[in-house]
mmCIF file of C-alpha atoms in Angstrom:
data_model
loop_
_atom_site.group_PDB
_atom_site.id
_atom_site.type_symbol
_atom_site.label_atom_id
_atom_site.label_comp_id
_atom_site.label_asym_id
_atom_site.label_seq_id
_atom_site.Cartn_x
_atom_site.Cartn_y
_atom_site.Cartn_z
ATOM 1 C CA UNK A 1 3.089 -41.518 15.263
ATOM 2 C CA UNK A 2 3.349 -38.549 17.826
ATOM 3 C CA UNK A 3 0.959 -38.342 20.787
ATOM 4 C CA UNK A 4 -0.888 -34.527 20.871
ATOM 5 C CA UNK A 5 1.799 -33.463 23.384
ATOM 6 C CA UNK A 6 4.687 -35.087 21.558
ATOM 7 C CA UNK A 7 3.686 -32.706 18.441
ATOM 8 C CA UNK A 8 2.934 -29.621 19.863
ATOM 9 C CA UNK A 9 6.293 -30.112 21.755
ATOM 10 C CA UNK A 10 8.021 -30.985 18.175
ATOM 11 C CA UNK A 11 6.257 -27.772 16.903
ATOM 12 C CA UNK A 12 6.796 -25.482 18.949
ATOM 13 C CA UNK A 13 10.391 -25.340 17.417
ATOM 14 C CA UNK A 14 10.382 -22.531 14.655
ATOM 15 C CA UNK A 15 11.827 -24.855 11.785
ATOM 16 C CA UNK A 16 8.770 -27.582 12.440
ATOM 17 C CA UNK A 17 6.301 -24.369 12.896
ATOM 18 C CA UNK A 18 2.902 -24.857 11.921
ATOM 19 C CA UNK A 19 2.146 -24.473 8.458
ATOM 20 C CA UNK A 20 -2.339 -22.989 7.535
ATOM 21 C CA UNK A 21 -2.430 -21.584 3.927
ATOM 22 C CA UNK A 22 -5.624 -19.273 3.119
ATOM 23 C CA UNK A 23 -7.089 -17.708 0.048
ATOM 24 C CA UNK A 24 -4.327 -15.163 0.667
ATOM 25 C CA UNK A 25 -1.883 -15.958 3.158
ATOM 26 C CA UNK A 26 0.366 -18.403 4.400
ATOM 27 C CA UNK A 27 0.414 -18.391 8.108
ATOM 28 C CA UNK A 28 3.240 -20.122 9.908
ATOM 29 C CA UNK A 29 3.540 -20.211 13.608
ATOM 30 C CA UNK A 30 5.079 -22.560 16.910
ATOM 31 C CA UNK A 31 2.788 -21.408 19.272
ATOM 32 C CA UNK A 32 0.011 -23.970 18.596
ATOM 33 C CA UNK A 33 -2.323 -25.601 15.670
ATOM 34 C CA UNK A 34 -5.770 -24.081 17.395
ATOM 35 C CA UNK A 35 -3.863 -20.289 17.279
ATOM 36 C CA UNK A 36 -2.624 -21.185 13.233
ATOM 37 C CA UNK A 37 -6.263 -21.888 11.983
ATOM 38 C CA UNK A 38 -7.454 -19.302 14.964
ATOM 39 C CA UNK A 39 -5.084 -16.608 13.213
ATOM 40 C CA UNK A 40 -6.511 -17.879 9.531
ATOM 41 C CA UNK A 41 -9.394 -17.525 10.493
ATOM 42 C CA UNK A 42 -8.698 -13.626 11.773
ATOM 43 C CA UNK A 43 -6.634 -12.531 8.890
ATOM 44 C CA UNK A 44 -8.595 -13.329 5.965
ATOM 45 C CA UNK A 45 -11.577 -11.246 7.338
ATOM 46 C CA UNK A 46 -9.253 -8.441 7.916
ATOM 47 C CA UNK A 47 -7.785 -9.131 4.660
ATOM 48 C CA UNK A 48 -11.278 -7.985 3.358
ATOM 49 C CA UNK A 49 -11.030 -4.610 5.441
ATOM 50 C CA UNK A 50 -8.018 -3.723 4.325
ATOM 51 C CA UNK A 51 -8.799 -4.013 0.870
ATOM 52 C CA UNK A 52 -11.906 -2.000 1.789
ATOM 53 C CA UNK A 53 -10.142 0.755 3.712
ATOM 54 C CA UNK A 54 -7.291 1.238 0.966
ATOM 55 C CA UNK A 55 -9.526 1.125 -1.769
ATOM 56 C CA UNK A 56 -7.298 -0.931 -3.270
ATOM 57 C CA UNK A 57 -7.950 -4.706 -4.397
ATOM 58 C CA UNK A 58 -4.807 -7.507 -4.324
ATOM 59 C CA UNK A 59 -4.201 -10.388 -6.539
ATOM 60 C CA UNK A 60 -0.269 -11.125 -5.570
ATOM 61 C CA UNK A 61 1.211 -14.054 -4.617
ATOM 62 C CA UNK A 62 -0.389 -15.186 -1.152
ATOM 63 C CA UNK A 63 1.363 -13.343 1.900
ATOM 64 C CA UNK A 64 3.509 -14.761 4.502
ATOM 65 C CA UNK A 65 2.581 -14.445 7.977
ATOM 66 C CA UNK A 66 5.007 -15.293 10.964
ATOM 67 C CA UNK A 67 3.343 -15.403 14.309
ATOM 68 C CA UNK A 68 6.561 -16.178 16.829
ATOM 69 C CA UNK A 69 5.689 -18.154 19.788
ATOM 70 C CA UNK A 70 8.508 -16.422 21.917
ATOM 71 C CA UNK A 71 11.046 -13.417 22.206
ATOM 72 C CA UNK A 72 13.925 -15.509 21.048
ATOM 73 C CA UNK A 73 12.296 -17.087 17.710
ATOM 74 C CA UNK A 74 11.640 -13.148 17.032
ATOM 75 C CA UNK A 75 14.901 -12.356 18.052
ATOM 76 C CA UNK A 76 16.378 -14.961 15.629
ATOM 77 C CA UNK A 77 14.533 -14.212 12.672
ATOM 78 C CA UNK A 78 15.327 -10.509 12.819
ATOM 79 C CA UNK A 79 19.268 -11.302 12.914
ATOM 80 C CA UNK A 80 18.526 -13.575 10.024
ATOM 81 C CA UNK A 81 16.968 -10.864 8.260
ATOM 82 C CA UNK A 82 19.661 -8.760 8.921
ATOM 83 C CA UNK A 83 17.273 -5.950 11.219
ATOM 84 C CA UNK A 84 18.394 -5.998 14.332
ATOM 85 C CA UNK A 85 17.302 -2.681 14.946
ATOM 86 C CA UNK A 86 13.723 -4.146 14.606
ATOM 87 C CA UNK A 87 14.023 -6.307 17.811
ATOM 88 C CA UNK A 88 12.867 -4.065 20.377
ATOM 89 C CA UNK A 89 9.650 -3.960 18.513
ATOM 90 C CA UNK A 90 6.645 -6.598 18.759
ATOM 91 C CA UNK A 91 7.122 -6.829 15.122
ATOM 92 C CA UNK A 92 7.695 -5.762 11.399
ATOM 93 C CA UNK A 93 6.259 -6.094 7.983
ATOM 94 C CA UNK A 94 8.429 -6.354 4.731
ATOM 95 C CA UNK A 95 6.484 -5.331 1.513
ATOM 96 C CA UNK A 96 9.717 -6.037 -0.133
ATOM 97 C CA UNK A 97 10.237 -9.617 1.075
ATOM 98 C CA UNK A 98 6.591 -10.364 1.108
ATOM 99 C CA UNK A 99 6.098 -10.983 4.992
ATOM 100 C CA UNK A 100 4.704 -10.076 7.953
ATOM 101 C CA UNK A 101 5.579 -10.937 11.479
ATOM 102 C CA UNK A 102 5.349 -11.059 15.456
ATOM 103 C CA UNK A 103 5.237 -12.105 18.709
ATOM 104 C CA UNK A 104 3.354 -11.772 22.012
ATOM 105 C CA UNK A 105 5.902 -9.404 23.977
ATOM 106 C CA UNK A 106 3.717 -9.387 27.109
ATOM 107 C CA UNK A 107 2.107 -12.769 26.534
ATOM 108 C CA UNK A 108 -1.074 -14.138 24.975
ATOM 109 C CA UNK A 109 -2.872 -14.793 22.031
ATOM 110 C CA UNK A 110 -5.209 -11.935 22.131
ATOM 111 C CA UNK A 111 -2.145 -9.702 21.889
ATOM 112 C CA UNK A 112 -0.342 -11.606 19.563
ATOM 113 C CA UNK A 113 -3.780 -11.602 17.023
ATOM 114 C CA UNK A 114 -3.782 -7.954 17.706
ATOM 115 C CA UNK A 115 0.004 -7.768 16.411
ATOM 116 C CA UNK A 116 -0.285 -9.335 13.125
ATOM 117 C CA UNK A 117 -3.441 -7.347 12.322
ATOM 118 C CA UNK A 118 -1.463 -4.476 13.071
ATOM 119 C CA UNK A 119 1.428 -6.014 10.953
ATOM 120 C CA UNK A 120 -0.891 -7.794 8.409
ATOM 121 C CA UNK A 121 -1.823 -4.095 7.706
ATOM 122 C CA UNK A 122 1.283 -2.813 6.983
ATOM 123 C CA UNK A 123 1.777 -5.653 4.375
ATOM 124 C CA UNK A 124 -0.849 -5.183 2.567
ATOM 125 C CA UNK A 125 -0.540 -1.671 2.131
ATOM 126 C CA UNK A 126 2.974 -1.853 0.989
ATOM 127 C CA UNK A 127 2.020 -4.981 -1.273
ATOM 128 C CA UNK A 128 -1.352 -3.907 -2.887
ATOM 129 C CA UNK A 129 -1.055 -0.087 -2.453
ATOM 130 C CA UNK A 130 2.687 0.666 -2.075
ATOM 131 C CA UNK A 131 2.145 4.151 -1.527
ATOM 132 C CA UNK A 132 5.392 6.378 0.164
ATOM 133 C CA UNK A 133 4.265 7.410 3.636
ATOM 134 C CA UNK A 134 5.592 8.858 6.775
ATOM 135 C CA UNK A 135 6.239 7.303 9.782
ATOM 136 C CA UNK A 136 3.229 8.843 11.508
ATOM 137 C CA UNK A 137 1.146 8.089 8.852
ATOM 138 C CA UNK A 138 1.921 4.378 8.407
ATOM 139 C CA UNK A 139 2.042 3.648 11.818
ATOM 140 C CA UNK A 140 -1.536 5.572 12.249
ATOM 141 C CA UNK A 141 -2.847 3.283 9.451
ATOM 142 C CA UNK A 142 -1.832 0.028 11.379
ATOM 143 C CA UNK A 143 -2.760 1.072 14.954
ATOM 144 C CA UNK A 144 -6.017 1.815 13.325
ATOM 145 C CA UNK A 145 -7.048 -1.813 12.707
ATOM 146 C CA UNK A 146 -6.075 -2.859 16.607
ATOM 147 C CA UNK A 147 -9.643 -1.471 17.193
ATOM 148 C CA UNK A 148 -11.778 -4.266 16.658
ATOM 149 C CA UNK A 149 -13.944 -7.021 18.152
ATOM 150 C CA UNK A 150 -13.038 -11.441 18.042
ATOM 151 C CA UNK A 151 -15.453 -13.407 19.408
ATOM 152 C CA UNK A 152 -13.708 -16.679 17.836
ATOM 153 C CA UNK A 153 -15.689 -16.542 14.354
ATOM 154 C CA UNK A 154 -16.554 -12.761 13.767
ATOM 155 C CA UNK A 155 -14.253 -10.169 13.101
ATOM 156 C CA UNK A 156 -15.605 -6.828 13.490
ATOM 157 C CA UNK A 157 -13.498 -3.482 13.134
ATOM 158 C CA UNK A 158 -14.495 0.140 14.908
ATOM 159 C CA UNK A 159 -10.925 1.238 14.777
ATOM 160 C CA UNK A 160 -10.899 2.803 18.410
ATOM 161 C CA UNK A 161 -7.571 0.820 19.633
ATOM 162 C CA UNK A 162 -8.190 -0.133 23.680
ATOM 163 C CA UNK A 163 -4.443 -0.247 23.984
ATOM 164 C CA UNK A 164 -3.625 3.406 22.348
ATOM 165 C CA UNK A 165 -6.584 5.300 23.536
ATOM 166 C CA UNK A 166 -6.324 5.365 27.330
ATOM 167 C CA UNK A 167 -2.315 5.836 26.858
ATOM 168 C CA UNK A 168 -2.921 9.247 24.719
ATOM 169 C CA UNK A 169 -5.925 10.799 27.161
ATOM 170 C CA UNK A 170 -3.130 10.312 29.977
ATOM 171 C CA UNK A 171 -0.588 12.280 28.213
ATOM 172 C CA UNK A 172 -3.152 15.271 26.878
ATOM 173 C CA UNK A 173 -4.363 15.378 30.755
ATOM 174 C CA UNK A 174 -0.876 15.424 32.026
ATOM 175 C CA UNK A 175 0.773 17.876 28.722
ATOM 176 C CA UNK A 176 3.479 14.969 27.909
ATOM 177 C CA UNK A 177 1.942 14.692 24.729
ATOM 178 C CA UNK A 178 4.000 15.685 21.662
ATOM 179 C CA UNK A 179 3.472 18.660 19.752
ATOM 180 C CA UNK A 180 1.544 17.634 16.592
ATOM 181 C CA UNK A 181 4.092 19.355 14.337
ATOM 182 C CA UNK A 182 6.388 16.881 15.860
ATOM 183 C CA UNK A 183 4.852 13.927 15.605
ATOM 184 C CA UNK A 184 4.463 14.578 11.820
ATOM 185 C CA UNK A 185 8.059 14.726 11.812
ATOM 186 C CA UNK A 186 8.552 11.556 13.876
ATOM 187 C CA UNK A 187 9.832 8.658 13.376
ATOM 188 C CA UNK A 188 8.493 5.357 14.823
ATOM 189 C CA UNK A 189 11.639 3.209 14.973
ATOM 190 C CA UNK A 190 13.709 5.617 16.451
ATOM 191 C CA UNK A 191 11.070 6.343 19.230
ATOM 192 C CA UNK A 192 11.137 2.281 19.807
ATOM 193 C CA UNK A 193 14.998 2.323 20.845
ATOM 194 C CA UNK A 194 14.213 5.308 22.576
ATOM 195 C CA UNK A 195 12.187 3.059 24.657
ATOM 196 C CA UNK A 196 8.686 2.126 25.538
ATOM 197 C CA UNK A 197 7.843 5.743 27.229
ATOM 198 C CA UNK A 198 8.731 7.127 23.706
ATOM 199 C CA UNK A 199 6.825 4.637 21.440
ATOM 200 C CA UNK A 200 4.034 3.954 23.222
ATOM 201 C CA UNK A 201 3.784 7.314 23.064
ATOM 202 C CA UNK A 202 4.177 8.325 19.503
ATOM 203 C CA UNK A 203 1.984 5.068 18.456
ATOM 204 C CA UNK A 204 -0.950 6.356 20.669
ATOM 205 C CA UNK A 205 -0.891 9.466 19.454
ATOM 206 C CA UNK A 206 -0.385 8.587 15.367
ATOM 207 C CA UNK A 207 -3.537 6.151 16.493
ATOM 208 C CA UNK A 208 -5.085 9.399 17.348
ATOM 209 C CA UNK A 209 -4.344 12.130 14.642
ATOM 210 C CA UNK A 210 -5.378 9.446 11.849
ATOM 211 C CA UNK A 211 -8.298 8.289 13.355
ATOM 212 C CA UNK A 212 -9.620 12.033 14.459
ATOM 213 C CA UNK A 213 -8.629 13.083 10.803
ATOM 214 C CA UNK A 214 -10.861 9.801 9.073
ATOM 215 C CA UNK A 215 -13.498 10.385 11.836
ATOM 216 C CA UNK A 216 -13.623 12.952 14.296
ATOM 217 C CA UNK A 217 -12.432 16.459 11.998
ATOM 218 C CA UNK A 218 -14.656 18.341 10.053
ATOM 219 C CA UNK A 219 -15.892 18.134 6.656
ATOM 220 C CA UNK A 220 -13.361 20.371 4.718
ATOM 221 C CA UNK A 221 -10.682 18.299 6.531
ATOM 222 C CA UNK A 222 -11.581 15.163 5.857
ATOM 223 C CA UNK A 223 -11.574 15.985 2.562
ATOM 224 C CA UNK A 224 -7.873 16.960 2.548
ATOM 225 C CA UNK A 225 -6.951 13.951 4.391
ATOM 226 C CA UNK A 226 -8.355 11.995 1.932
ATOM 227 C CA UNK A 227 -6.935 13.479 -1.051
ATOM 228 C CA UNK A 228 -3.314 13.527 1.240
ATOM 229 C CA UNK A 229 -4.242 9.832 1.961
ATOM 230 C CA UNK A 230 -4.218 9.253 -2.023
ATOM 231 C CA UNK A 231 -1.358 11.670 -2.845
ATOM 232 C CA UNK A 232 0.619 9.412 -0.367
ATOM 233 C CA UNK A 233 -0.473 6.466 -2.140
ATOM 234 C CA UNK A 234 -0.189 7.337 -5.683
ATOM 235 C CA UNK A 235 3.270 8.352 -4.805
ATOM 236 C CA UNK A 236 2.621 11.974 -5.962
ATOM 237 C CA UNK A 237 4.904 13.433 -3.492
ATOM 238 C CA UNK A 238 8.078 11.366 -4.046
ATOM 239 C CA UNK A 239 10.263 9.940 -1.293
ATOM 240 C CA UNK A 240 10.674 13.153 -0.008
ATOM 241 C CA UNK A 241 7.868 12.712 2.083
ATOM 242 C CA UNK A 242 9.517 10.084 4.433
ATOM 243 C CA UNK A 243 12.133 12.768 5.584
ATOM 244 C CA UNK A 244 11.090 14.862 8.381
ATOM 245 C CA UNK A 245 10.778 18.139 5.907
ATOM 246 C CA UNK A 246 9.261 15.934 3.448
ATOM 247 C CA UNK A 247 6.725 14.774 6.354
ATOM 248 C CA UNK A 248 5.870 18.689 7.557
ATOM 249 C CA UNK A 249 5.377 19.816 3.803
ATOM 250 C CA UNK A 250 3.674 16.806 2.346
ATOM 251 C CA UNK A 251 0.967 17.602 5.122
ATOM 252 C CA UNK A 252 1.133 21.346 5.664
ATOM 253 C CA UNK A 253 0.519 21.718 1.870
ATOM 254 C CA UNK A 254 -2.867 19.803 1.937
ATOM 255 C CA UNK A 255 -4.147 20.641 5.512
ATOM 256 C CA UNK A 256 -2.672 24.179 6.436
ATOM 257 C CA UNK A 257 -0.009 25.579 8.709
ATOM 258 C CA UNK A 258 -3.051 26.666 11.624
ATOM 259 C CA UNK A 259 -1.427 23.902 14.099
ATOM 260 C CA UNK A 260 -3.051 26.279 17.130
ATOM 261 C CA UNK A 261 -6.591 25.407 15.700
ATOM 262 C CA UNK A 262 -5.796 21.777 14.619
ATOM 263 C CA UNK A 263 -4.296 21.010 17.996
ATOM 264 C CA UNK A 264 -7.327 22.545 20.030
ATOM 265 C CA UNK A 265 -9.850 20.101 17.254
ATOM 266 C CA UNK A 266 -8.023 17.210 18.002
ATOM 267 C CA UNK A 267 -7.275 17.005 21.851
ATOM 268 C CA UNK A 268 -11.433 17.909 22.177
ATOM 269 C CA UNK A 269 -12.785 15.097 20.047
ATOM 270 C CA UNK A 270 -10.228 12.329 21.689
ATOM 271 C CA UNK A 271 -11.765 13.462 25.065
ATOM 272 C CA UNK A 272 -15.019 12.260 23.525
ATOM 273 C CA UNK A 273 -14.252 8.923 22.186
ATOM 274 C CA UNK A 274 -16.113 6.090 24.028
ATOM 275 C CA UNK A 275 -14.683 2.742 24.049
#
């Protein structure tokens, strides 16, 4: 028998982690039991969305979800798993090996919720869709579900991400942004070891260009993001499209070469956005 401190001090090593199981995950964590069933709780409600938002149901073996309760667990598993170029980043998903996974870099559950929705997205879409996407384009997918609302019981998604938006209005104002041409050709692990000017950077704006092109773009090109959205999933385009060419064509070739126009579109309707 283990007092309440005794356990959480015996779990809070990664090997006696927490264990929840869900309708569709299997959640471990050593940051506490309240966060595991908290986290439960969280994930199977924005299991729901991403089914919804794919349009793609999933009846796979249950996911695994690894919610880190510090830098060094993270650190450790990524060595395991042989990525070490993944530990600069908050986290990673592996449709492959069936997991997703993070920790709170700048502390707190609220951010660390926020990272395995975020990462919980990524999973699904590679397990249930498994589409061939790039980099923009699946990171602009995940930062889209860190816009929601938790008030303990009630998830609630509008997709505009508190921590991307004010980052990309400061670097339209100020011209750091990147050239959307660019960022198509981008690619978000290389801008993490670049450092956090560069990712924040190209996160907040592959927030922006998917969530302007889903909400904020006109008719005619919303259509031809959504039928680029299922070419990428359907795998019509081939691997190609995760090279930076590949990238470039894959979307000039549904949405037109008029960057000029698409550029002027885009940076007007983020200045509208209210949080």
């Amino acid at each position: 028998w283990y007092s309440a401190e005794e356990l959480a001090q015996i779990r809070s090593v990664w090997a006696e982690a927490w264990e929840t199981e869900t309708a569709h995950y299997k959640i471990r964590t050593n940051t506490s039991e309240a966060f595991s069933l908290e986290l439960a709780r969280v994930m199977e409600q924005a299991f729901a969305s991403y089914s919804e938002h794919y349009h793609r149901p999933y009846d796979g073996p249950k996911m695994n979800l690894y919610a880190f309760g510090s830098f060094e667990d993270y650190r450790a598993f990524c060595i395991e798993q042989k990525l070490e170029s993944h530990i600069p980043a908050a986290g990673h998903a592996s449709g492959a090996k069936n997991y997703g996974c993070g920790y709170a870099k700048y502390g707190g559950n609220p951010e660390l919720i926020s990272t395995m929705i975020h990462e919980g997205s990524h999973l699904f879409y590679d397990r249930a869709v498994q589409g061939i996407v790039p980099s923009w384009y699946h990171e602009g997918q995940a930062t889209y579900f860190e816009g929601y609302t938790w008030d303990g019981t009630t998830l609630k998604f509008h997709h505009i991400s508190p921590a991307r938006l004010p980052w990309l209005r400061q670097a339209l104002t100020q011209g750091t942004n990147l050239p959307l041409r660019d960022l198509i050709q981008g690619d978000a692990l290389s801008s993490i070891q670049r450092g956090a000017k560069d990712s924040t950077l190209f996160y907040s704006q592959a927030w922006g260009l998917y969530y302007f092109l889903c909400h904020g773009a006109t008719e005619e090109r919303k259509k031809q993001f959504a039928t680029l959205r299922e070419k990428y999933a359907s795998r019509a385009l081939g691997p190609s499209v995760m090279s930076p060419a590949g990238a470039y064509s894959s979307f000039v070739g549904e949405m037109g070469s008029d960057w000029d126009a698409l550029e002027s579109e885009w940076k007007a309707y983020i200045q509208t956005i209210k949080k």
